[in-house]
Amino acid sequence: MILRHFIVAAILVGFVEMAYFKKQTVHYWIFAVVISLFMGLVWQATRLTHELALESLITTGGERLTLYAGTLRGALSRYAYLPYVLAQNEAVRELLDRGVSAERVNRYLEELNREAGSDALYVMAASGTTLASSNWRESFSFVGNNYGFRPYFFDAQQNRQGRFFAIGVTTGLPGLFMSHPVYRQERFVGAAVVKVDLDPLQDDWSRGGETVLVSDNNGVLFLASRDEWKYRTLAPLSEVQRASIHAGRQYVNQPLQLSPLQTIKILGEGRRIVRAEGISYLMLSRPLAGMDWELHHLTPMTLVEERTQAVAIIGIASVLLALVLVMYVRERRQKQLSRRKARDAEAMRELNLRLQEEIDERDRAEKALLDAQTELVQSSKLAALGQMATGIVHELNQPISAMRTYAASGRLLLEREEPDKVRESFASVERLTDHMASITAQLKTFAYKAPKLRKPVVVQECLDGALAMTDPLLSEAEVSLRKQIPEEPVVISGDRGRIEQVLVNLIRNAVDAMRGASKRILRIQVLVQEQEAEIVFEDSGSGIEEKNLAELFNPFFTTKEVGKGLGLGLSISYRIVTDLGGTIHAANNHDRGASFVVRLPLLNQTKKTDKVKE
Ligand code: ADP
């Protein structure tokens, strides 16, 4: 029964798992194995509980059986001596032997029966006819009746004590008949019999509320605490059995139907599980010593079943609960996981969005910068153009207006016929055109393209040339020169003229910057670094304003008054130096003035591609 429920529960659990997992993944199998193990454990616990409960039921049932056997034996032994006492009585013997003094014996039996509390006492002759009985006065008196067919009489005939439960043929009332043979001068003369009513005992059992049964040698239940099972059989009766019962007229007209007790399981040693009217019982049976009867005690299995069921239900419920719990935890974890994934995805999306915004922002900034730069280039170009135009106009305007004056005065002088003065005017015009030519020459230099051919040039020689050119300027401005030049010729590659132009320009600027300064010192250094020749001009002039440092090398940048400078010198120098693969830098000195450093690659360091052509 429990096994069936258990299997149903196991299948249910299996279905729940299958439905939950859908796919037979590794988790599914792990889960299935764990659940099977748990179900196995529950099954073992259920079985153990069943066995223990049954064991305790057997113990208490056995104790009850012993008790009932005792009460039955006690009831029998109370009367068992009576037939023996009668068999010893001389009057009884004489009556059975010779058929005299029946009345005396009747009275004696009547008296004894009352005293002993038995149902009836009577004596039978060797023929089986009752000669005297305790109920001789009653209508249902046994006297004169022949009970020779009763097995207890046969037993007496065989010189045995007889014990026989039967329904009385005269009274119709059931009772236990106990007989004893009566002998006179060693001759069987009859039997003495006591009939005991066992109904009070049976009533006691019924009142106890327990199921106690006694079956005879044919398996007929003749004593039963449950009335409806009385005179029913434990097993179907054979024909022989029926015939013998009939011959002894034991149960008179009782149909002797099969009892509803069905054996479910035989446990051995007189124990078995039976079922009747939908209830299972533990049935314990024990033969009664000295008799061919069997005493049975039935205990309902409800307690065992309830306990077992409780354990099974708790076990299965626990497994189901664990199953649900695991599913819940798993579900929750998966939900959390997907929530986290969603959160991560959202964060990633936001990050991407922000990144994209940043990219867009940068693009916009870049574009704005580019626009600003273009604008700046455009405006600086225009500014430079304007500055240049102003410079050129100013530079050229002066000589032009002077030339016009000279031309006008020349015409006047010609009319006045003063040829000497006319000559002077012409000479002035000539000077002015020279000046104009020098301006345009400078502009031409700016547009000058670097010649491809280069020659080895000694730095010292270039410097000497530049100094020779600027000597009048240096002396006029009273600049003292400090030179630090190595004796070894420092050879670079380039063309001397252009390098001299750079150096002259730097010397000029230095002199200009030192005009008005109290100390006018120009230091010129030539150094040989690893791969370069380094020419340094360090003056003690005004220095360069910080904001102008970045612009010095731009064309037309000048801080000099209009007419004093075009702002082309440094930009031309820059172009020449970079053409030769060198660099030019400007910086302010720590104390006073500015420094310009020109670096040019040494001849042997010139790149192969720039190979010098002799
Ligand atoms: P210009 O001499 O016609 O102004 P440059 O290109 O030679 O043109 O010089 C540009 C500007 O650099 C000068 O106007 C001046 O302000 C600055 N400068 C050049 N050399 C020096 C120097 N040694 N000390 C201070 N300022 C200098």
mmCIF file of N, CA, C and O in Angstrom, residues 353-435:
data_model
loop_
_atom_site.group_PDB
_atom_site.id
_atom_site.type_symbol
_atom_site.label_atom_id
_atom_site.label_comp_id
_atom_site.label_asym_id
_atom_site.label_seq_id
_atom_site.Cartn_x
_atom_site.Cartn_y
_atom_site.Cartn_z
ATOM 1 N N LEU A 353 26.986 55.257 -25.576
ATOM 2 C CA LEU A 353 26.314 56.498 -25.940
ATOM 3 C C LEU A 353 27.187 57.701 -25.569
ATOM 4 O O LEU A 353 27.400 58.618 -26.360
ATOM 5 N N ARG A 354 27.729 57.594 -24.303
ATOM 6 C CA ARG A 354 28.567 58.695 -23.820
ATOM 7 C C ARG A 354 29.815 58.824 -24.686
ATOM 8 O O ARG A 354 30.260 59.910 -25.035
ATOM 9 N N LEU A 355 30.353 57.639 -25.020
ATOM 10 C CA LEU A 355 31.560 57.616 -25.852
ATOM 11 C C LEU A 355 31.284 58.269 -27.203
ATOM 12 O O LEU A 355 32.064 59.081 -27.703
ATOM 13 N N GLN A 356 30.114 57.876 -27.740
ATOM 14 C CA GLN A 356 29.730 58.423 -29.037
ATOM 15 C C GLN A 356 29.567 59.937 -28.933
ATOM 16 O O GLN A 356 30.036 60.683 -29.807
ATOM 17 N N GLU A 357 28.938 60.348 -27.793
ATOM 18 C CA GLU A 357 28.753 61.794 -27.588
ATOM 19 C C GLU A 357 30.092 62.496 -27.522
ATOM 20 O O GLU A 357 30.293 63.557 -28.117
ATOM 21 N N GLU A 358 31.022 61.818 -26.779
ATOM 22 C CA GLU A 358 32.355 62.415 -26.647
ATOM 23 C C GLU A 358 33.030 62.526 -28.008
ATOM 24 O O GLU A 358 33.657 63.538 -28.328
ATOM 25 N N ILE A 359 32.857 61.433 -28.789
ATOM 26 C CA ILE A 359 33.470 61.435 -30.131
ATOM 27 C C ILE A 359 32.891 62.582 -30.956
ATOM 28 O O ILE A 359 33.619 63.350 -31.587
ATOM 29 N N ASP A 360 31.540 62.671 -30.870
ATOM 30 C CA ASP A 360 30.867 63.736 -31.631
ATOM 31 C C ASP A 360 31.374 65.101 -31.179
ATOM 32 O O ASP A 360 31.660 65.979 -31.993
ATOM 33 N N GLU A 361 31.469 65.220 -29.826
ATOM 34 C CA GLU A 361 31.915 66.484 -29.246
ATOM 35 C C GLU A 361 33.311 66.829 -29.762
ATOM 36 O O GLU A 361 33.594 67.962 -30.165
ATOM 37 N N ARG A 362 34.159 65.765 -29.737
ATOM 38 C CA ARG A 362 35.534 65.992 -30.190
ATOM 39 C C ARG A 362 35.564 66.366 -31.669
ATOM 40 O O ARG A 362 36.318 67.249 -32.074
ATOM 41 N N ASP A 363 34.725 65.658 -32.424
ATOM 42 C CA ASP A 363 34.648 65.968 -33.858
ATOM 43 C C ASP A 363 34.262 67.421 -34.049
ATOM 44 O O ASP A 363 34.865 68.132 -34.877
ATOM 45 N N ARG A 364 33.239 67.815 -33.254
ATOM 46 C CA ARG A 364 32.763 69.196 -33.377
ATOM 47 C C ARG A 364 33.873 70.175 -33.006
ATOM 48 O O ARG A 364 34.130 71.143 -33.726
ATOM 49 N N ALA A 365 34.569 69.822 -31.869
ATOM 50 C CA ALA A 365 35.639 70.713 -31.401
ATOM 51 C C ALA A 365 36.734 70.806 -32.458
ATOM 52 O O ALA A 365 37.265 71.892 -32.745
ATOM 53 N N GLU A 366 37.031 69.611 -33.035
ATOM 54 C CA GLU A 366 38.088 69.556 -34.047
ATOM 55 C C GLU A 366 37.730 70.442 -35.241
ATOM 56 O O GLU A 366 38.556 71.199 -35.758
ATOM 57 N N LYS A 367 36.451 70.297 -35.599
ATOM 58 C CA LYS A 367 35.987 71.070 -36.755
ATOM 59 C C LYS A 367 36.059 72.564 -36.437
ATOM 60 O O LYS A 367 36.552 73.368 -37.259
ATOM 61 N N ALA A 368 35.592 72.873 -35.189
ATOM 62 C CA ALA A 368 35.611 74.277 -34.782
ATOM 63 C C ALA A 368 37.043 74.808 -34.784
ATOM 64 O O ALA A 368 37.311 75.921 -35.242
ATOM 65 N N LEU A 369 37.942 73.939 -34.276
ATOM 66 C CA LEU A 369 39.362 74.321 -34.214
ATOM 67 C C LEU A 369 39.911 74.550 -35.614
ATOM 68 O O LEU A 369 40.634 75.524 -35.883
ATOM 69 N N LEU A 370 39.518 73.601 -36.460
ATOM 70 C CA LEU A 370 39.987 73.672 -37.843
ATOM 71 C C LEU A 370 39.491 74.962 -38.501
ATOM 72 O O LEU A 370 40.255 75.671 -39.178
ATOM 73 N N ASP A 371 38.188 75.222 -38.230
ATOM 74 C CA ASP A 371 37.594 76.442 -38.783
ATOM 75 C C ASP A 371 38.333 77.665 -38.264
ATOM 76 O O ASP A 371 38.708 78.563 -39.027
ATOM 77 N N ALA A 372 38.556 77.602 -36.900
ATOM 78 C CA ALA A 372 39.233 78.755 -36.274
ATOM 79 C C ALA A 372 40.626 78.914 -36.848
ATOM 80 O O ALA A 372 41.079 80.034 -37.135
ATOM 81 N N GLN A 373 41.261 77.739 -37.034
ATOM 82 C CA GLN A 373 42.629 77.760 -37.546
ATOM 83 C C GLN A 373 42.658 78.346 -38.956
ATOM 84 O O GLN A 373 43.477 79.212 -39.264
ATOM 85 N N THR A 374 41.706 77.852 -39.752
ATOM 86 C CA THR A 374 41.636 78.331 -41.136
ATOM 87 C C THR A 374 41.418 79.844 -41.138
ATOM 88 O O THR A 374 42.078 80.586 -41.879
ATOM 89 N N GLU A 375 40.491 80.221 -40.240
ATOM 90 C CA GLU A 375 40.187 81.641 -40.129
ATOM 91 C C GLU A 375 41.428 82.427 -39.723
ATOM 92 O O GLU A 375 41.741 83.474 -40.292
ATOM 93 N N LEU A 376 42.115 81.814 -38.729
ATOM 94 C CA LEU A 376 43.312 82.463 -38.190
ATOM 95 C C LEU A 376 44.365 82.598 -39.279
ATOM 96 O O LEU A 376 44.982 83.662 -39.467
ATOM 97 N N VAL A 377 44.557 81.481 -39.994
ATOM 98 C CA VAL A 377 45.562 81.484 -41.069
ATOM 99 C C VAL A 377 45.196 82.558 -42.079
ATOM 100 O O VAL A 377 46.027 83.372 -42.497
ATOM 101 N N GLN A 378 43.892 82.532 -42.365
ATOM 102 C CA GLN A 378 43.399 83.492 -43.346
ATOM 103 C C GLN A 378 43.663 84.921 -42.857
ATOM 104 O O GLN A 378 44.233 85.729 -43.585
ATOM 105 N N SER A 379 43.284 85.157 -41.588
ATOM 106 C CA SER A 379 43.424 86.534 -41.085
ATOM 107 C C SER A 379 44.885 86.902 -40.897
ATOM 108 O O SER A 379 45.287 88.041 -41.139
ATOM 109 N N SER A 380 45.694 85.857 -40.454
ATOM 110 C CA SER A 380 47.114 86.200 -40.264
ATOM 111 C C SER A 380 47.792 86.448 -41.607
ATOM 112 O O SER A 380 48.682 87.284 -41.724
ATOM 113 N N LYS A 381 47.291 85.693 -42.596
ATOM 114 C CA LYS A 381 47.840 85.914 -43.944
ATOM 115 C C LYS A 381 47.542 87.335 -44.391
ATOM 116 O O LYS A 381 48.418 88.064 -44.872
ATOM 117 N N LEU A 382 46.237 87.680 -44.145
ATOM 118 C CA LEU A 382 45.808 89.024 -44.545
ATOM 119 C C LEU A 382 46.585 90.090 -43.780
ATOM 120 O O LEU A 382 47.044 91.087 -44.342
ATOM 121 N N ALA A 383 46.747 89.796 -42.453
ATOM 122 C CA ALA A 383 47.463 90.758 -41.613
ATOM 123 C C ALA A 383 48.887 90.910 -42.108
ATOM 124 O O ALA A 383 49.422 92.026 -42.218
ATOM 125 N N ALA A 384 49.475 89.704 -42.409
ATOM 126 C CA ALA A 384 50.858 89.731 -42.879
ATOM 127 C C ALA A 384 50.962 90.504 -44.184
ATOM 128 O O ALA A 384 51.882 91.310 -44.387
ATOM 129 N N LEU A 385 49.962 90.240 -45.034
ATOM 130 C CA LEU A 385 49.945 90.916 -46.331
ATOM 131 C C LEU A 385 49.843 92.424 -46.140
ATOM 132 O O LEU A 385 50.578 93.213 -46.763
ATOM 133 N N GLY A 386 48.955 92.797 -45.207
ATOM 134 C CA GLY A 386 48.741 94.228 -44.908
ATOM 135 C C GLY A 386 50.016 94.853 -44.386
ATOM 136 O O GLY A 386 50.423 95.941 -44.821
ATOM 137 N N GLN A 387 50.644 94.067 -43.436
ATOM 138 C CA GLN A 387 51.873 94.570 -42.820
ATOM 139 C C GLN A 387 52.960 94.763 -43.877
ATOM 140 O O GLN A 387 53.655 95.773 -43.925
ATOM 141 N N MET A 388 53.002 93.716 -44.747
ATOM 142 C CA MET A 388 54.020 93.765 -45.797
ATOM 143 C C MET A 388 53.767 94.951 -46.730
ATOM 144 O O MET A 388 54.683 95.714 -47.054
ATOM 145 N N ALA A 389 52.489 95.083 -47.085
ATOM 146 C CA ALA A 389 52.140 96.180 -48.003
ATOM 147 C C ALA A 389 52.517 97.520 -47.390
ATOM 148 O O ALA A 389 53.161 98.358 -48.047
ATOM 149 N N THR A 390 52.158 97.659 -46.056
ATOM 150 C CA THR A 390 52.487 98.911 -45.366
ATOM 151 C C THR A 390 53.986 99.167 -45.412
ATOM 152 O O THR A 390 54.460 100.274 -45.732
ATOM 153 N N GLY A 391 54.728 98.057 -45.075
ATOM 154 C CA GLY A 391 56.201 98.161 -45.052
ATOM 155 C C GLY A 391 56.745 98.591 -46.391
ATOM 156 O O GLY A 391 57.526 99.556 -46.495
ATOM 157 N N ILE A 392 56.277 97.844 -47.431
ATOM 158 C CA ILE A 392 56.816 98.104 -48.774
ATOM 159 C C ILE A 392 56.454 99.516 -49.233
ATOM 160 O O ILE A 392 57.301 100.270 -49.717
ATOM 161 N N VAL A 393 55.160 99.839 -48.992
ATOM 162 C CA VAL A 393 54.698 101.177 -49.399
ATOM 163 C C VAL A 393 55.540 102.258 -48.732
ATOM 164 O O VAL A 393 56.040 103.177 -49.375
ATOM 165 N N HIS A 394 55.726 102.037 -47.405
ATOM 166 C CA HIS A 394 56.496 103.031 -46.665
ATOM 167 C C HIS A 394 57.936 103.115 -47.174
ATOM 168 O O HIS A 394 58.459 104.196 -47.443
ATOM 169 N N GLU A 395 58.531 101.927 -47.353
ATOM 170 C CA GLU A 395 59.919 101.870 -47.799
ATOM 171 C C GLU A 395 60.090 102.540 -49.164
ATOM 172 O O GLU A 395 61.087 103.208 -49.416
ATOM 173 N N LEU A 396 59.073 102.234 -50.031
ATOM 174 C CA LEU A 396 59.217 102.740 -51.397
ATOM 175 C C LEU A 396 58.708 104.173 -51.569
ATOM 176 O O LEU A 396 59.175 104.915 -52.423
ATOM 177 N N ASN A 397 57.720 104.538 -50.719
ATOM 178 C CA ASN A 397 57.125 105.881 -50.825
ATOM 179 C C ASN A 397 58.134 107.002 -50.652
ATOM 180 O O ASN A 397 58.166 107.955 -51.431
ATOM 181 N N GLN A 398 58.952 106.783 -49.617
ATOM 182 C CA GLN A 398 59.947 107.830 -49.302
ATOM 183 C C GLN A 398 60.878 108.126 -50.489
ATOM 184 O O GLN A 398 60.951 109.259 -50.963
ATOM 185 N N PRO A 399 61.563 107.051 -51.005
ATOM 186 C CA PRO A 399 62.446 107.339 -52.157
ATOM 187 C C PRO A 399 61.691 107.880 -53.372
ATOM 188 O O PRO A 399 62.182 108.768 -54.058
ATOM 189 N N ILE A 400 60.412 107.397 -53.573
ATOM 190 C CA ILE A 400 59.653 107.869 -54.747
ATOM 191 C C ILE A 400 59.373 109.369 -54.634
ATOM 192 O O ILE A 400 59.648 110.148 -55.563
ATOM 193 N N SER A 401 58.866 109.766 -53.430
ATOM 194 C CA SER A 401 58.563 111.209 -53.298
ATOM 195 C C SER A 401 59.846 112.061 -53.378
ATOM 196 O O SER A 401 59.861 113.161 -53.946
ATOM 197 N N ALA A 402 60.945 111.473 -52.827
ATOM 198 C CA ALA A 402 62.237 112.194 -52.909
ATOM 199 C C ALA A 402 62.669 112.328 -54.363
ATOM 200 O O ALA A 402 63.114 113.409 -54.814
ATOM 201 N N MET A 403 62.442 111.182 -55.073
ATOM 202 C CA MET A 403 62.845 111.193 -56.490
ATOM 203 C C MET A 403 62.040 112.241 -57.267
ATOM 204 O O MET A 403 62.561 112.965 -58.121
ATOM 205 N N ARG A 404 60.719 112.327 -56.907
ATOM 206 C CA ARG A 404 59.879 113.324 -57.591
ATOM 207 C C ARG A 404 60.399 114.738 -57.313
ATOM 208 O O ARG A 404 60.538 115.577 -58.209
ATOM 209 N N THR A 405 60.768 114.964 -56.074
ATOM 210 C CA THR A 405 61.298 116.277 -55.693
ATOM 211 C C THR A 405 62.573 116.581 -56.475
ATOM 212 O O THR A 405 62.747 117.658 -57.061
ATOM 213 N N TYR A 406 63.453 115.485 -56.466
ATOM 214 C CA TYR A 406 64.714 115.678 -57.205
ATOM 215 C C TYR A 406 64.457 115.919 -58.682
ATOM 216 O O TYR A 406 65.087 116.782 -59.311
ATOM 217 N N ALA A 407 63.500 115.203 -59.275
ATOM 218 C CA ALA A 407 63.198 115.363 -60.707
ATOM 219 C C ALA A 407 62.667 116.781 -60.993
ATOM 220 O O ALA A 407 63.107 117.463 -61.953
ATOM 221 N N ALA A 408 61.762 117.261 -60.090
ATOM 222 C CA ALA A 408 61.191 118.610 -60.264
ATOM 223 C C ALA A 408 62.280 119.679 -60.134
ATOM 224 O O ALA A 408 62.400 120.594 -60.978
ATOM 225 N N SER A 409 63.105 119.450 -59.054
ATOM 226 C CA SER A 409 64.170 120.465 -58.864
ATOM 227 C C SER A 409 65.193 120.395 -60.006
ATOM 228 O O SER A 409 65.751 121.397 -60.435
ATOM 229 N N GLY A 410 65.387 119.197 -60.553
ATOM 230 C CA GLY A 410 66.314 119.007 -61.684
ATOM 231 C C GLY A 410 65.834 119.786 -62.886
ATOM 232 O O GLY A 410 66.623 120.461 -63.577
ATOM 233 N N ARG A 411 64.500 119.734 -63.118
ATOM 234 C CA ARG A 411 63.954 120.465 -64.254
ATOM 235 C C ARG A 411 64.133 121.979 -64.051
ATOM 236 O O ARG A 411 64.601 122.693 -64.946
ATOM 237 N N LEU A 412 63.907 122.423 -62.864
ATOM 238 C CA LEU A 412 64.090 123.848 -62.559
ATOM 239 C C LEU A 412 65.552 124.256 -62.765
ATOM 240 O O LEU A 412 65.866 125.263 -63.387
ATOM 241 N N LEU A 413 66.419 123.400 -62.231
ATOM 242 C CA LEU A 413 67.859 123.687 -62.340
ATOM 243 C C LEU A 413 68.293 123.689 -63.802
ATOM 244 O O LEU A 413 69.157 124.475 -64.222
ATOM 245 N N LEU A 414 67.642 122.792 -64.582
ATOM 246 C CA LEU A 414 67.960 122.712 -66.024
ATOM 247 C C LEU A 414 67.520 124.003 -66.695
ATOM 248 O O LEU A 414 68.256 124.572 -67.504
ATOM 249 N N GLU A 415 66.320 124.507 -66.295
ATOM 250 C CA GLU A 415 65.835 125.759 -66.872
ATOM 251 C C GLU A 415 66.735 126.921 -66.452
ATOM 252 O O GLU A 415 66.984 127.845 -67.202
ATOM 253 N N ARG A 416 67.236 126.803 -65.218
ATOM 254 C CA ARG A 416 68.135 127.861 -64.738
ATOM 255 C C ARG A 416 69.543 127.676 -65.253
ATOM 256 O O ARG A 416 70.429 128.452 -64.973
ATOM 257 N N GLU A 417 69.719 126.558 -65.927
ATOM 258 C CA GLU A 417 71.008 126.169 -66.498
ATOM 259 C C GLU A 417 72.101 126.145 -65.450
ATOM 260 O O GLU A 417 73.122 126.824 -65.481
ATOM 261 N N GLU A 418 71.816 125.291 -64.462
ATOM 262 C CA GLU A 418 72.847 125.084 -63.433
ATOM 263 C C GLU A 418 73.233 123.599 -63.461
ATOM 264 O O GLU A 418 72.746 122.782 -62.679
ATOM 265 N N PRO A 419 74.032 123.233 -64.432
ATOM 266 C CA PRO A 419 74.313 121.807 -64.655
ATOM 267 C C PRO A 419 74.920 121.089 -63.447
ATOM 268 O O PRO A 419 74.626 119.912 -63.209
ATOM 269 N N ASP A 420 75.707 121.725 -62.669
ATOM 270 C CA ASP A 420 76.325 121.035 -61.511
ATOM 271 C C ASP A 420 75.272 120.543 -60.514
ATOM 272 O O ASP A 420 75.328 119.411 -60.023
ATOM 273 N N LYS A 421 74.342 121.471 -60.301
ATOM 274 C CA LYS A 421 73.299 121.112 -59.344
ATOM 275 C C LYS A 421 72.398 120.025 -59.898
ATOM 276 O O LYS A 421 71.941 119.147 -59.167
ATOM 277 N N VAL A 422 72.200 120.128 -61.312
ATOM 278 C CA VAL A 422 71.395 119.085 -61.969
ATOM 279 C C VAL A 422 72.083 117.725 -61.772
ATOM 280 O O VAL A 422 71.456 116.724 -61.436
ATOM 281 N N ARG A 423 73.360 117.709 -61.900
ATOM 282 C CA ARG A 423 74.120 116.457 -61.733
ATOM 283 C C ARG A 423 73.932 115.885 -60.312
ATOM 284 O O ARG A 423 73.736 114.715 -60.126
ATOM 285 N N GLU A 424 73.959 116.835 -59.403
ATOM 286 C CA GLU A 424 73.775 116.411 -57.997
ATOM 287 C C GLU A 424 72.410 115.728 -57.794
ATOM 288 O O GLU A 424 72.284 114.692 -57.147
ATOM 289 N N SER A 425 71.383 116.408 -58.434
ATOM 290 C CA SER A 425 70.038 115.839 -58.343
ATOM 291 C C SER A 425 69.985 114.424 -58.917
ATOM 292 O O SER A 425 69.414 113.496 -58.345
ATOM 293 N N PHE A 426 70.606 114.298 -60.082
ATOM 294 C CA PHE A 426 70.633 112.970 -60.716
ATOM 295 C C PHE A 426 71.314 111.940 -59.826
ATOM 296 O O PHE A 426 70.861 110.809 -59.691
ATOM 297 N N ALA A 427 72.411 112.385 -59.232
ATOM 298 C CA ALA A 427 73.142 111.464 -58.341
ATOM 299 C C ALA A 427 72.240 111.011 -57.192
ATOM 300 O O ALA A 427 72.223 109.833 -56.804
ATOM 301 N N SER A 428 71.460 111.988 -56.686
ATOM 302 C CA SER A 428 70.528 111.641 -55.588
ATOM 303 C C SER A 428 69.496 110.620 -56.056
ATOM 304 O O SER A 428 69.188 109.633 -55.363
ATOM 305 N N VAL A 429 68.953 110.893 -57.280
ATOM 306 C CA VAL A 429 67.970 109.945 -57.842
ATOM 307 C C VAL A 429 68.590 108.557 -57.961
ATOM 308 O O VAL A 429 67.987 107.536 -57.606
ATOM 309 N N GLU A 430 69.864 108.551 -58.399
ATOM 310 C CA GLU A 430 70.566 107.273 -58.553
ATOM 311 C C GLU A 430 70.655 106.521 -57.198
ATOM 312 O O GLU A 430 70.388 105.326 -57.118
ATOM 313 N N ARG A 431 70.992 107.308 -56.152
ATOM 314 C CA ARG A 431 71.128 106.729 -54.806
ATOM 315 C C ARG A 431 69.789 106.113 -54.324
ATOM 316 O O ARG A 431 69.731 105.014 -53.789
ATOM 317 N N LEU A 432 68.772 106.912 -54.639
ATOM 318 C CA LEU A 432 67.440 106.460 -54.215
ATOM 319 C C LEU A 432 67.009 105.174 -54.945
ATOM 320 O O LEU A 432 66.442 104.266 -54.332
ATOM 321 N N THR A 433 67.298 105.133 -56.217
ATOM 322 C CA THR A 433 66.942 103.894 -56.957
ATOM 323 C C THR A 433 67.737 102.707 -56.425
ATOM 324 O O THR A 433 67.208 101.588 -56.327
ATOM 325 N N ASP A 434 69.013 102.983 -56.037
ATOM 326 C CA ASP A 434 69.814 101.903 -55.431
ATOM 327 C C ASP A 434 69.115 101.359 -54.173
ATOM 328 O O ASP A 434 69.010 100.149 -53.958
ATOM 329 N N HIS A 435 68.647 102.338 -53.354
ATOM 330 C CA HIS A 435 67.969 101.969 -52.104
ATOM 331 C C HIS A 435 66.722 101.110 -52.382
ATOM 332 O O HIS A 435 66.498 100.059 -51.746
#
